[in-house]
Amino acid sequence: MPTSTRASILLSPIALAVFGGALMGLTVAPFGLWVLAWVAIVPLWVLLGQPRSVASTLRISFAWGIGYYALALFWITGVHPMTWMGVPWLASLAIALFCWIFITLTGTLLVLVWGLCMSWLHTKTQKPISRILLGTALWCVLEHLWSATPLWWPWLGLTQSPHNLIILHLGQLSGPITVAAAIVAVNGCLGEAWLAGRGSDSPKNSASRYLAMAAVLLVGCHGLGFWLFDRPLASSPETALNVGIIQGNIPNEIKLYPGGIRRALEGYVRGYQTLADEGVEVILTPETALPVLWAQVDGLGRDTPANHLYQAILERGVPIWVGGFGEQDGDLTNSLFSVGGNGDTLSRYDKIKLVPLGEYIPFEEALGKIIGRLSPLDARLVAGKPDQIFETPFGRAIAAICYESAFPQTFQRQAAAGGEFILSAANNAHYAESMPAQHHAQDVMRAIETDRWAVRATNTGYSAIVDPHGRTQWISGINTYEVHADTIYRRETRTPYTRWGNFIWIFAQLAIIIVGIIDPPIRKSE
């Protein structure tokens, strides 16, 4: 291939768009190059700023979205192979690829809508300031809407977690969308600087002006974040809580079968006894640590195999938050139970955000016949009620089970209802190692947004203790059995996000309307 042809391909709009999206994909685990997020949208912004057909705009936006989401969500392919579930190897590969492509396309739809709107704006308004404001506001609105869908994971703010804790503190104002707004606005200023520098009719110093705006925004947002980050954490002895974590390390291949259940019981009983002897006040286990109906352990079937843990609770008298299955109208729930030192179940939290394709099948009558469910459970899982409160002997907690860590509104609601600390229970056993790292990054964001200590217990890693400033005080290894004791503090503070939720998206809508009135689209002369 001639050098000129090769160069033209590399510099083609599609290639540049994919390159920009890939830069954004490199910001999350396993790469963690968070600084790239502040320039990764620039190629897309510049490309959309040039006159294009609708088809060309869609191709460019799609290319950027694929570059980002396909790379950031590649961990989903870790569900393969599923031969342990009786799925043939090739069918398992096909299912894994389907899930990866499907969830990638779901995220890419956001970029397609945003790209179409931005391309239209570039042709209808000559004011870069309006484009920057509208582009930022539009991204905020779209992220808010997309987060209400069943398939959602990579907030743009996730690109900064868990490394750039300073900017993540903007999440205390209005959730992760605040961080996204900062990233898009800085990229927009840089994109307009590039366009101004190449435009023949642009004022001589306009490029420098937008570069200066980008610098001011970048420094200003980090300055505000640092002010929030630098505030001391008031931790009195009266609010201290000594918690234990058990990371059972039960591979999914055996977890729901007799051998795995036996290994889980042995590991969790041993861990419970060890932590109780160390003097912890309460113990947290991962999602479905005991893959059995807890009702069969507590009160209905004391002669069941799980009775060993129940007897350990009665002997040691230390409360435990245990992951297991509950029942709701004849169906199963993925639940976290608060069990007192006397063995009584005090409260229960049922997982609200079930994993599509894994814990339930959207449009089950059609898709269920095609791909089946990526779970060996014979029974049907149902979601818990969205207004649940998780009471514990130590105060009200903010509970989240696995996938729910991607939905900050679940944490915000419980914090507003009086939740004093976060309990995050997850499995994470059947994905690539980058997924547990991204999951930890999600919980870091949730701890900062709600100004709460977070206790994370996972099956295979990464379990952790995170303080309200997002600093990881302890983190486990991956694919290891571990027990850990640590001290957290109950908190009753209320951030603006806790009080008012995601109000920025409402202001974003108002901004779109106001700018549309002040700077109406240019109409072609007749």
Short mmCIF file of C-alpha atoms in Angstrom, two decimals:
data_model
loop_
_atom_site.label_atom_id
_atom_site.label_comp_id
_atom_site.label_asym_id
_atom_site.label_seq_id
_atom_site.Cartn_x
_atom_site.Cartn_y
_atom_site.Cartn_z
CA MET A 1 0.00 0.00 0.00
CA PRO A 2 1.45 3.43 -0.97
CA THR A 3 2.50 5.69 1.87
CA SER A 4 0.05 8.43 0.82
CA THR A 5 -2.86 5.97 0.81
CA ARG A 6 -1.88 4.63 4.22
CA ALA A 7 -1.64 8.16 5.61
CA SER A 8 -5.05 9.12 4.21
CA ILE A 9 -6.63 6.10 5.88
CA LEU A 10 -5.01 6.89 9.22
CA LEU A 11 -6.16 10.51 9.00
CA SER A 12 -9.66 9.71 7.76
CA PRO A 13 -12.56 11.03 9.88
CA ILE A 14 -13.58 7.51 10.92
CA ALA A 15 -10.06 6.62 12.03
CA LEU A 16 -9.70 9.88 13.97
CA ALA A 17 -13.06 9.30 15.64
CA VAL A 18 -12.13 5.75 16.65
CA PHE A 19 -8.81 7.09 17.95
CA GLY A 20 -10.58 9.66 20.14
CA GLY A 21 -13.00 7.05 21.48
CA ALA A 22 -10.14 4.66 22.19
CA LEU A 23 -8.36 7.40 24.16
CA MET A 24 -11.47 7.64 26.34
CA GLY A 25 -11.55 3.85 26.65
CA LEU A 26 -8.00 3.89 28.00
CA THR A 27 -9.06 6.00 30.98
CA VAL A 28 -10.78 3.16 32.85
CA ALA A 29 -9.39 -0.09 34.26
CA PRO A 30 -7.27 -1.95 33.39
CA PHE A 31 -5.42 1.06 31.90
CA GLY A 32 -6.44 3.93 34.18
CA LEU A 33 -5.02 6.73 31.99
CA TRP A 34 -7.59 9.19 33.39
CA VAL A 35 -5.88 12.33 32.08
CA LEU A 36 -6.77 11.35 28.49
CA ALA A 37 -10.46 12.04 29.19
CA TRP A 38 -9.73 15.78 29.11
CA VAL A 39 -8.77 15.63 25.41
CA ALA A 40 -10.48 12.47 24.11
CA ILE A 41 -13.66 14.23 22.93
CA VAL A 42 -11.72 16.88 21.00
CA PRO A 43 -11.37 14.80 17.78
CA LEU A 44 -15.12 14.16 17.76
CA TRP A 45 -15.92 17.80 18.49
CA VAL A 46 -13.69 19.00 15.65
CA LEU A 47 -15.03 16.44 13.17
CA LEU A 48 -18.62 17.37 13.99
CA GLY A 49 -17.72 21.03 13.50
CA GLN A 50 -17.21 20.52 9.78
CA PRO A 51 -20.10 20.47 7.26
CA ARG A 52 -21.29 16.87 6.88
CA SER A 53 -24.24 14.84 5.77
CA VAL A 54 -26.40 13.11 8.35
CA ALA A 55 -24.99 9.74 7.28
CA SER A 56 -21.40 10.95 7.71
CA THR A 57 -22.23 12.40 11.14
CA LEU A 58 -23.74 9.11 12.24
CA ARG A 59 -20.70 7.15 11.05
CA ILE A 60 -18.27 9.44 12.90
CA SER A 61 -20.31 9.45 16.11
CA PHE A 62 -20.71 5.69 15.91
CA ALA A 63 -16.97 5.24 15.41
CA TRP A 64 -16.16 7.33 18.50
CA GLY A 65 -18.73 5.48 20.59
CA ILE A 66 -17.43 2.09 19.50
CA GLY A 67 -13.86 3.13 20.27
CA TYR A 68 -14.86 4.11 23.80
CA TYR A 69 -17.48 1.62 24.90
CA ALA A 70 -16.06 -1.45 23.17
CA LEU A 71 -12.75 -0.94 24.95
CA ALA A 72 -14.18 0.11 28.32
CA LEU A 73 -16.69 -2.76 28.38
CA PHE A 74 -14.50 -5.52 26.98
CA TRP A 75 -14.56 -7.18 30.42
CA ILE A 76 -18.04 -8.51 29.66
CA THR A 77 -16.45 -11.14 27.42
CA GLY A 78 -15.04 -12.67 30.59
CA VAL A 79 -18.29 -14.62 30.98
CA HIS A 80 -16.82 -17.01 28.39
CA PRO A 81 -16.42 -19.96 28.64
CA MET A 82 -19.71 -21.06 30.22
CA THR A 83 -19.14 -24.75 29.72
CA TRP A 84 -19.56 -25.21 33.49
CA MET A 85 -23.21 -24.24 32.96
CA GLY A 86 -23.62 -26.84 30.25
CA VAL A 87 -23.30 -24.29 27.42
CA PRO A 88 -21.21 -25.59 24.47
CA TRP A 89 -17.93 -23.73 23.91
CA LEU A 90 -18.93 -22.11 20.60
CA ALA A 91 -22.36 -21.15 21.92
CA SER A 92 -20.69 -19.67 24.99
CA LEU A 93 -18.41 -17.57 22.78
CA ALA A 94 -21.37 -16.40 20.72
CA ILE A 95 -23.31 -15.39 23.86
CA ALA A 96 -20.31 -13.49 25.27
CA LEU A 97 -19.80 -11.62 22.00
CA PHE A 98 -23.51 -10.86 21.78
CA CYS A 99 -23.50 -9.38 25.29
CA TRP A 100 -20.38 -7.30 24.55
CA ILE A 101 -21.78 -5.96 21.27
CA PHE A 102 -25.23 -5.33 22.72
CA ILE A 103 -24.04 -3.35 25.75
CA THR A 104 -21.51 -1.46 23.59
CA LEU A 105 -24.22 -0.42 21.15
CA THR A 106 -26.44 0.68 24.03
CA GLY A 107 -23.80 3.16 25.17
CA THR A 108 -22.99 4.20 21.60
CA LEU A 109 -26.60 5.31 21.09
CA LEU A 110 -25.92 8.17 23.50
CA VAL A 111 -23.02 9.36 21.36
CA LEU A 112 -25.10 9.04 18.18
CA VAL A 113 -27.81 11.32 19.56
CA TRP A 114 -25.27 13.78 20.93
CA GLY A 115 -23.30 13.77 17.68
CA LEU A 116 -26.36 14.50 15.54
CA CYS A 117 -27.35 17.40 17.78
CA MET A 118 -23.82 18.85 17.82
CA SER A 119 -23.47 18.59 14.04
CA TRP A 120 -26.74 20.47 13.69
CA LEU A 121 -25.60 23.11 16.19
CA HIS A 122 -22.38 23.73 14.28
CA THR A 123 -24.40 24.56 11.19
CA LYS A 124 -27.01 26.67 12.99
CA THR A 125 -25.00 28.85 15.37
CA GLN A 126 -21.81 30.82 14.82
CA LYS A 127 -21.19 31.37 18.53
CA PRO A 128 -18.71 28.84 19.96
CA ILE A 129 -19.72 29.74 23.51
CA SER A 130 -23.27 28.64 22.73
CA ARG A 131 -22.01 25.38 21.26
CA ILE A 132 -19.87 24.67 24.31
CA LEU A 133 -22.72 25.37 26.70
CA LEU A 134 -25.29 23.44 24.68
CA GLY A 135 -22.93 20.51 24.03
CA THR A 136 -22.19 20.20 27.75
CA ALA A 137 -25.85 20.56 28.75
CA LEU A 138 -26.95 18.03 26.15
CA TRP A 139 -24.44 15.42 27.39
CA CYS A 140 -25.72 15.89 30.95
CA VAL A 141 -29.32 15.39 29.87
CA LEU A 142 -28.46 12.28 27.84
CA GLU A 143 -26.44 10.67 30.64
CA HIS A 144 -29.33 11.24 33.02
CA LEU A 145 -31.81 9.65 30.60
CA TRP A 146 -29.52 6.72 29.75
CA SER A 147 -28.93 5.99 33.45
CA ALA A 148 -32.64 5.26 33.77
CA THR A 149 -32.31 2.34 31.34
CA PRO A 150 -31.60 -1.23 32.53
CA LEU A 151 -28.19 -1.34 30.77
CA TRP A 152 -25.89 1.33 32.14
CA TRP A 153 -22.34 1.32 33.46
CA PRO A 154 -19.74 3.75 32.12
CA TRP A 155 -20.58 7.22 33.37
CA LEU A 156 -18.16 9.68 31.82
CA GLY A 157 -17.16 10.47 35.38
CA LEU A 158 -15.99 6.88 35.78
CA THR A 159 -12.99 7.82 33.64
CA GLN A 160 -11.58 9.72 36.64
CA SER A 161 -12.14 7.06 39.31
CA PRO A 162 -10.41 6.00 41.49
CA HIS A 163 -7.40 8.14 40.56
CA ASN A 164 -8.50 11.77 40.26
CA LEU A 165 -10.26 12.06 43.61
CA ILE A 166 -10.16 15.86 43.52
CA ILE A 167 -12.38 16.21 40.45
CA LEU A 168 -14.65 13.39 41.67
CA HIS A 169 -15.65 15.62 44.58
CA LEU A 170 -17.73 17.63 42.12
CA GLY A 171 -20.06 14.65 42.39
CA GLN A 172 -21.06 15.92 45.84
CA LEU A 173 -22.83 18.79 44.09
CA SER A 174 -25.09 16.88 41.70
CA GLY A 175 -23.73 13.37 41.22
CA PRO A 176 -21.48 12.00 38.48
CA ILE A 177 -23.06 14.24 35.82
CA THR A 178 -21.23 17.18 37.40
CA VAL A 179 -17.91 15.50 36.61
CA ALA A 180 -19.10 14.74 33.08
CA ALA A 181 -20.04 18.39 32.59
CA ALA A 182 -16.51 19.49 33.50
CA ILE A 183 -14.94 16.98 31.11
CA VAL A 184 -17.20 17.86 28.17
CA ALA A 185 -16.83 21.61 28.71
CA VAL A 186 -13.01 21.46 28.74
CA ASN A 187 -13.02 19.26 25.64
CA GLY A 188 -15.44 21.67 23.98
CA CYS A 189 -13.18 24.66 24.61
CA LEU A 190 -10.21 22.78 23.18
CA GLY A 191 -12.27 21.69 20.19
CA GLU A 192 -13.41 25.25 19.48
CA ALA A 193 -9.82 26.46 19.82
CA TRP A 194 -8.80 23.97 17.13
CA LEU A 195 -11.65 25.02 14.85
CA ALA A 196 -10.90 28.71 15.38
CA GLY A 197 -7.23 28.19 14.61
CA ARG A 198 -8.10 26.60 11.28
CA GLY A 199 -10.89 28.98 10.30
CA SER A 200 -9.93 31.71 7.85
CA ASP A 201 -12.70 34.04 9.03
CA SER A 202 -12.01 33.62 12.75
CA PRO A 203 -10.59 36.52 14.79
CA LYS A 204 -6.84 36.34 15.17
CA ASN A 205 -6.81 35.67 18.89
CA SER A 206 -9.94 33.50 19.14
CA ALA A 207 -8.01 30.21 19.38
CA SER A 208 -5.98 31.56 22.30
CA ARG A 209 -9.17 32.73 23.96
CA TYR A 210 -10.70 29.25 23.94
CA LEU A 211 -7.45 27.68 25.08
CA ALA A 212 -7.46 30.08 28.00
CA MET A 213 -11.09 29.17 28.74
CA ALA A 214 -10.16 25.48 28.77
CA ALA A 215 -7.32 26.17 31.21
CA VAL A 216 -9.55 28.27 33.48
CA LEU A 217 -12.25 25.60 33.49
CA LEU A 218 -9.77 22.82 34.17
CA VAL A 219 -8.04 24.66 37.01
CA GLY A 220 -11.28 26.07 38.40
CA CYS A 221 -13.07 22.71 38.54
CA HIS A 222 -10.09 21.07 40.18
CA GLY A 223 -9.82 24.01 42.58
CA LEU A 224 -13.44 23.57 43.66
CA GLY A 225 -12.89 19.83 43.91
CA PHE A 226 -9.80 20.35 46.06
CA TRP A 227 -11.74 22.65 48.41
CA LEU A 228 -14.30 19.87 48.92
CA PHE A 229 -11.60 17.20 49.14
CA ASP A 230 -9.52 19.13 51.69
CA ARG A 231 -12.25 19.38 54.29
CA PRO A 232 -11.39 17.26 57.35
CA LEU A 233 -13.51 14.24 58.21
CA ALA A 234 -15.06 14.66 61.65
CA SER A 235 -14.93 11.17 63.18
CA SER A 236 -15.92 10.83 66.83
CA PRO A 237 -15.43 7.59 68.80
CA GLU A 238 -19.19 7.40 69.35
CA THR A 239 -19.74 6.90 65.63
CA ALA A 240 -17.01 4.29 65.14
CA LEU A 241 -17.98 0.83 63.92
CA ASN A 242 -15.53 -2.06 63.81
CA VAL A 243 -16.51 -4.15 60.78
CA GLY A 244 -15.22 -7.41 59.37
CA ILE A 245 -15.17 -8.49 55.72
CA ILE A 246 -15.05 -12.05 54.39
CA GLN A 247 -14.00 -12.59 50.79
CA GLY A 248 -14.97 -16.20 50.19
CA ASN A 249 -13.29 -16.74 46.78
CA ILE A 250 -15.77 -19.33 45.48
CA PRO A 251 -15.44 -19.67 41.69
CA ASN A 252 -18.72 -19.39 39.83
CA GLU A 253 -18.03 -22.73 38.21
CA ILE A 254 -18.82 -24.44 41.51
CA LYS A 255 -20.65 -21.78 43.51
CA LEU A 256 -24.21 -23.03 43.03
CA TYR A 257 -23.41 -26.71 43.21
CA PRO A 258 -22.92 -28.99 46.25
CA GLY A 259 -19.13 -28.75 46.25
CA GLY A 260 -19.18 -24.97 46.02
CA ILE A 261 -21.87 -24.61 48.67
CA ARG A 262 -19.85 -26.80 51.02
CA ARG A 263 -16.69 -24.78 50.37
CA ALA A 264 -18.60 -21.53 50.91
CA LEU A 265 -20.00 -22.71 54.22
CA GLU A 266 -16.60 -23.80 55.44
CA GLY A 267 -14.97 -20.53 54.38
CA TYR A 268 -17.62 -18.23 55.76
CA VAL A 269 -17.97 -20.10 59.05
CA ARG A 270 -14.20 -20.03 59.50
CA GLY A 271 -14.02 -16.35 58.57
CA TYR A 272 -16.92 -15.48 60.86
CA GLN A 273 -15.30 -17.23 63.80
CA THR A 274 -11.93 -15.60 63.13
CA LEU A 275 -13.36 -12.09 62.92
CA ALA A 276 -15.65 -12.61 65.91
CA ASP A 277 -12.64 -13.68 67.97
CA GLU A 278 -10.86 -10.50 66.85
CA GLY A 279 -13.66 -8.47 68.42
CA VAL A 280 -15.42 -6.97 65.41
CA GLU A 281 -18.91 -5.64 66.00
CA VAL A 282 -20.43 -6.87 62.71
CA ILE A 283 -19.39 -8.82 59.61
CA LEU A 284 -20.23 -8.30 55.92
CA THR A 285 -20.26 -11.12 53.34
CA PRO A 286 -20.49 -10.85 49.52
CA GLU A 287 -23.50 -11.14 47.24
CA THR A 288 -25.07 -14.63 47.57
CA ALA A 289 -22.23 -15.70 49.85
CA LEU A 290 -24.55 -18.54 50.83
CA PRO A 291 -26.40 -19.48 47.62
CA VAL A 292 -29.37 -20.87 49.55
CA LEU A 293 -32.69 -19.57 50.83
CA TRP A 294 -31.88 -17.82 54.10
CA ALA A 295 -35.34 -18.67 55.39
CA GLN A 296 -34.24 -22.31 55.39
CA VAL A 297 -31.46 -21.36 57.77
CA ASP A 298 -33.27 -18.90 60.00
CA GLY A 299 -36.23 -20.52 61.64
CA LEU A 300 -37.44 -23.01 59.07
CA GLY A 301 -34.70 -25.54 58.62
CA ARG A 302 -32.12 -25.60 61.37
CA ASP A 303 -30.91 -29.00 60.16
CA THR A 304 -29.83 -27.69 56.74
CA PRO A 305 -26.13 -27.61 55.76
CA ALA A 306 -26.04 -23.83 56.31
CA ASN A 307 -26.93 -24.50 59.93
CA HIS A 308 -23.18 -24.46 60.70
CA LEU A 309 -23.08 -20.69 60.11
CA TYR A 310 -26.29 -20.23 62.05
CA GLN A 311 -24.84 -22.11 65.01
CA ALA A 312 -21.65 -20.04 64.81
CA ILE A 313 -23.77 -16.88 65.05
CA LEU A 314 -25.54 -18.22 68.13
CA GLU A 315 -22.21 -19.20 69.72
CA ARG A 316 -20.29 -15.97 69.02
CA GLY A 317 -23.21 -13.52 69.12
CA VAL A 318 -21.77 -11.16 66.50
CA PRO A 319 -24.27 -9.70 63.99
CA ILE A 320 -23.71 -10.40 60.31
CA TRP A 321 -24.87 -9.02 56.98
CA VAL A 322 -25.13 -12.13 54.87
CA GLY A 323 -25.81 -12.43 51.15
CA GLY A 324 -28.28 -15.12 50.11
CA PHE A 325 -31.57 -15.73 48.35
CA GLY A 326 -34.97 -14.62 49.57
CA GLU A 327 -38.49 -15.34 48.38
CA GLN A 328 -41.10 -13.01 46.95
CA ASP A 329 -44.42 -14.35 45.72
CA GLY A 330 -42.89 -17.72 44.89
CA ASP A 331 -39.89 -16.24 43.05
CA LEU A 332 -36.32 -15.69 44.25
CA THR A 333 -34.69 -12.41 45.26
CA ASN A 334 -30.99 -11.63 45.44
CA SER A 335 -30.86 -10.34 48.99
CA LEU A 336 -28.73 -9.03 51.83
CA PHE A 337 -29.95 -10.04 55.30
CA SER A 338 -29.17 -8.24 58.56
CA VAL A 339 -28.91 -11.00 61.15
CA GLY A 340 -28.60 -10.19 64.85
CA GLY A 341 -26.27 -11.89 67.29
CA ASN A 342 -29.21 -14.01 68.49
CA GLY A 343 -29.76 -15.41 64.99
CA ASP A 344 -32.90 -13.42 64.22
CA THR A 345 -33.23 -11.76 60.82
CA LEU A 346 -33.78 -8.09 61.59
CA SER A 347 -34.17 -6.72 58.07
CA ARG A 348 -33.60 -7.56 54.44
CA TYR A 349 -32.63 -5.70 51.30
CA ASP A 350 -33.59 -7.15 47.90
CA LYS A 351 -31.54 -6.22 44.87
CA ILE A 352 -33.40 -3.64 42.77
CA LYS A 353 -31.21 -3.37 39.66
CA LEU A 354 -30.97 -6.89 38.26
CA VAL A 355 -28.43 -7.65 35.54
CA PRO A 356 -30.10 -7.90 32.11
CA LEU A 357 -29.36 -11.22 30.38
CA GLY A 358 -27.76 -12.52 33.59
CA GLU A 359 -30.45 -12.30 36.27
CA TYR A 360 -33.41 -11.70 34.01
CA ILE A 361 -34.17 -11.63 30.30
CA PRO A 362 -35.60 -8.42 28.81
CA PHE A 363 -38.50 -9.36 26.52
CA GLU A 364 -38.10 -12.87 27.90
CA GLU A 365 -40.63 -14.52 25.61
CA ALA A 366 -38.58 -13.61 22.54
CA LEU A 367 -34.96 -13.31 23.69
CA GLY A 368 -35.14 -16.11 26.25
CA LYS A 369 -35.54 -18.68 23.52
CA ILE A 370 -32.57 -17.30 21.60
CA ILE A 371 -29.84 -16.79 24.20
CA GLY A 372 -31.13 -18.26 27.46
CA ARG A 373 -30.14 -16.78 30.80
CA LEU A 374 -26.48 -16.53 31.80
CA SER A 375 -27.22 -18.06 35.19
CA PRO A 376 -27.58 -21.66 36.31
CA LEU A 377 -30.55 -20.77 38.51
CA ASP A 378 -33.66 -22.73 37.64
CA ALA A 379 -35.94 -20.27 39.44
CA ARG A 380 -36.79 -16.76 38.31
CA LEU A 381 -35.15 -13.78 40.00
CA VAL A 382 -37.33 -10.74 40.68
CA ALA A 383 -36.33 -7.21 41.60
CA GLY A 384 -36.85 -5.68 45.01
CA LYS A 385 -39.01 -2.64 45.66
CA PRO A 386 -37.29 0.68 44.88
CA ASP A 387 -38.16 2.34 48.22
CA GLN A 388 -36.47 -0.17 50.55
CA ILE A 389 -34.76 0.91 53.78
CA PHE A 390 -32.06 -1.32 55.30
CA GLU A 391 -32.12 -1.14 59.08
CA THR A 392 -29.25 -2.62 61.09
CA PRO A 393 -28.39 -2.83 64.81
CA PHE A 394 -25.94 0.03 64.17
CA GLY A 395 -28.23 2.42 62.35
CA ARG A 396 -29.65 2.72 58.89
CA ALA A 397 -27.35 1.61 56.06
CA ILE A 398 -27.11 2.32 52.35
CA ALA A 399 -27.24 -1.13 50.76
CA ALA A 400 -26.20 -2.05 47.22
CA ILE A 401 -25.78 -5.43 45.59
CA CYS A 402 -23.29 -5.73 42.70
CA TYR A 403 -24.64 -4.04 39.54
CA GLU A 404 -26.42 -1.40 41.62
CA SER A 405 -23.09 0.37 42.16
CA ALA A 406 -23.52 1.86 38.66
CA PHE A 407 -26.74 3.64 39.69
CA PRO A 408 -25.96 6.58 42.02
CA GLN A 409 -29.63 7.45 42.43
CA THR A 410 -30.04 4.25 44.48
CA PHE A 411 -27.37 5.45 46.91
CA GLN A 412 -28.65 9.04 46.94
CA ARG A 413 -32.18 7.96 47.86
CA GLN A 414 -30.98 5.83 50.78
CA ALA A 415 -28.59 8.53 52.00
CA ALA A 416 -31.42 11.07 51.95
CA ALA A 417 -33.51 8.58 53.95
CA GLY A 418 -30.88 8.49 56.71
CA GLY A 419 -28.33 5.92 55.55
CA GLU A 420 -25.16 6.44 57.57
CA PHE A 421 -22.70 4.14 55.79
CA ILE A 422 -22.51 2.12 52.57
CA LEU A 423 -22.62 -1.68 52.38
CA SER A 424 -21.69 -2.95 48.91
CA ALA A 425 -21.91 -6.72 48.37
CA ALA A 426 -20.87 -8.18 45.01
CA ASN A 427 -19.82 -11.38 43.27
CA ASN A 428 -17.66 -10.30 40.29
CA ALA A 429 -16.32 -13.84 39.90
CA HIS A 430 -17.19 -14.45 36.27
CA TYR A 431 -15.65 -11.47 34.48
CA ALA A 432 -12.20 -10.26 33.50
CA GLU A 433 -10.15 -8.62 36.28
CA SER A 434 -10.80 -5.15 34.89
CA MET A 435 -14.46 -5.47 35.89
CA PRO A 436 -13.80 -5.72 39.67
CA ALA A 437 -11.46 -2.74 39.32
CA GLN A 438 -14.17 -0.70 37.56
CA HIS A 439 -16.69 -1.87 40.16
CA HIS A 440 -14.43 -0.60 42.91
CA ALA A 441 -14.15 2.70 41.01
CA GLN A 442 -17.94 2.95 40.95
CA ASP A 443 -18.16 2.54 44.74
CA VAL A 444 -15.42 5.13 45.22
CA MET A 445 -17.64 7.61 43.36
CA ARG A 446 -20.69 6.66 45.42
CA ALA A 447 -18.76 7.14 48.69
CA ILE A 448 -17.67 10.63 47.65
CA GLU A 449 -21.10 11.67 46.33
CA THR A 450 -22.91 10.71 49.54
CA ASP A 451 -20.01 11.59 51.90
CA ARG A 452 -20.16 8.12 53.46
CA TRP A 453 -17.74 5.38 54.45
CA ALA A 454 -18.11 2.34 52.20
CA VAL A 455 -17.54 -1.31 53.07
CA ARG A 456 -17.14 -3.55 50.03
CA ALA A 457 -17.31 -7.35 50.29
CA THR A 458 -16.90 -9.31 47.08
CA ASN A 459 -16.59 -12.99 46.32
CA THR A 460 -13.27 -12.93 44.48
CA GLY A 461 -12.09 -9.27 44.72
CA TYR A 462 -11.75 -6.43 45.09
CA SER A 463 -13.15 -6.10 48.62
CA ALA A 464 -12.30 -2.76 50.20
CA ILE A 465 -12.77 -0.02 52.78
CA VAL A 466 -13.26 3.44 51.25
CA ASP A 467 -13.50 6.69 53.21
CA PRO A 468 -15.86 9.59 52.31
CA HIS A 469 -13.08 11.33 50.35
CA GLY A 470 -12.76 8.26 48.11
CA ARG A 471 -9.44 7.15 49.57
CA THR A 472 -9.13 3.38 49.63
CA GLN A 473 -8.03 2.51 53.17
CA TRP A 474 -7.71 -1.19 52.39
CA ILE A 475 -8.23 -3.35 49.33
CA SER A 476 -8.05 -7.12 48.94
CA GLY A 477 -6.25 -9.18 46.35
CA ILE A 478 -7.97 -10.79 43.41
CA ASN A 479 -9.03 -14.46 43.45
CA THR A 480 -7.95 -14.86 47.08
CA TYR A 481 -9.67 -15.92 50.29
CA GLU A 482 -9.37 -13.07 52.78
CA VAL A 483 -10.76 -11.81 56.06
CA HIS A 484 -10.21 -8.25 57.19
CA ALA A 485 -11.23 -6.09 60.15
CA ASP A 486 -11.34 -2.31 59.99
CA THR A 487 -13.02 0.73 61.50
CA ILE A 488 -15.51 2.94 59.70
CA TYR A 489 -17.60 5.84 61.00
CA ARG A 490 -21.31 6.49 60.78
CA ARG A 491 -22.12 9.86 59.22
CA GLU A 492 -25.23 12.01 59.01
CA THR A 493 -23.88 14.79 56.78
CA ARG A 494 -25.83 15.76 53.66
CA THR A 495 -24.14 16.85 50.47
CA PRO A 496 -26.08 18.95 47.94
CA TYR A 497 -26.45 15.78 45.89
CA THR A 498 -27.90 13.92 48.87
CA ARG A 499 -30.38 16.73 49.52
CA TRP A 500 -31.51 17.55 46.00
CA GLY A 501 -30.35 14.69 43.81
CA ASN A 502 -29.26 15.31 40.24
CA PHE A 503 -30.53 18.87 39.80
CA ILE A 504 -27.84 19.75 37.24
CA TRP A 505 -29.74 17.95 34.50
CA ILE A 506 -32.72 20.24 35.13
CA PHE A 507 -30.48 23.29 34.78
CA ALA A 508 -29.03 21.70 31.66
CA GLN A 509 -32.49 21.58 30.11
CA LEU A 510 -33.09 25.19 31.07
CA ALA A 511 -29.74 26.15 29.56
CA ILE A 512 -30.71 24.55 26.27
CA ILE A 513 -33.99 26.50 26.23
CA ILE A 514 -32.43 29.83 27.28
CA VAL A 515 -29.55 29.64 24.80
CA GLY A 516 -32.03 28.67 22.10
CA ILE A 517 -33.94 31.90 22.83
CA ILE A 518 -30.92 34.19 23.21
CA ASP A 519 -28.98 32.66 20.31
CA PRO A 520 -31.63 31.24 17.97
CA PRO A 521 -30.56 28.98 15.09
CA ILE A 522 -29.56 30.75 11.90
CA ARG A 523 -32.17 30.45 9.21
CA LYS A 524 -31.27 30.19 5.60
CA SER A 525 -32.24 33.23 3.58
CA GLU A 526 -35.08 32.59 1.23
#
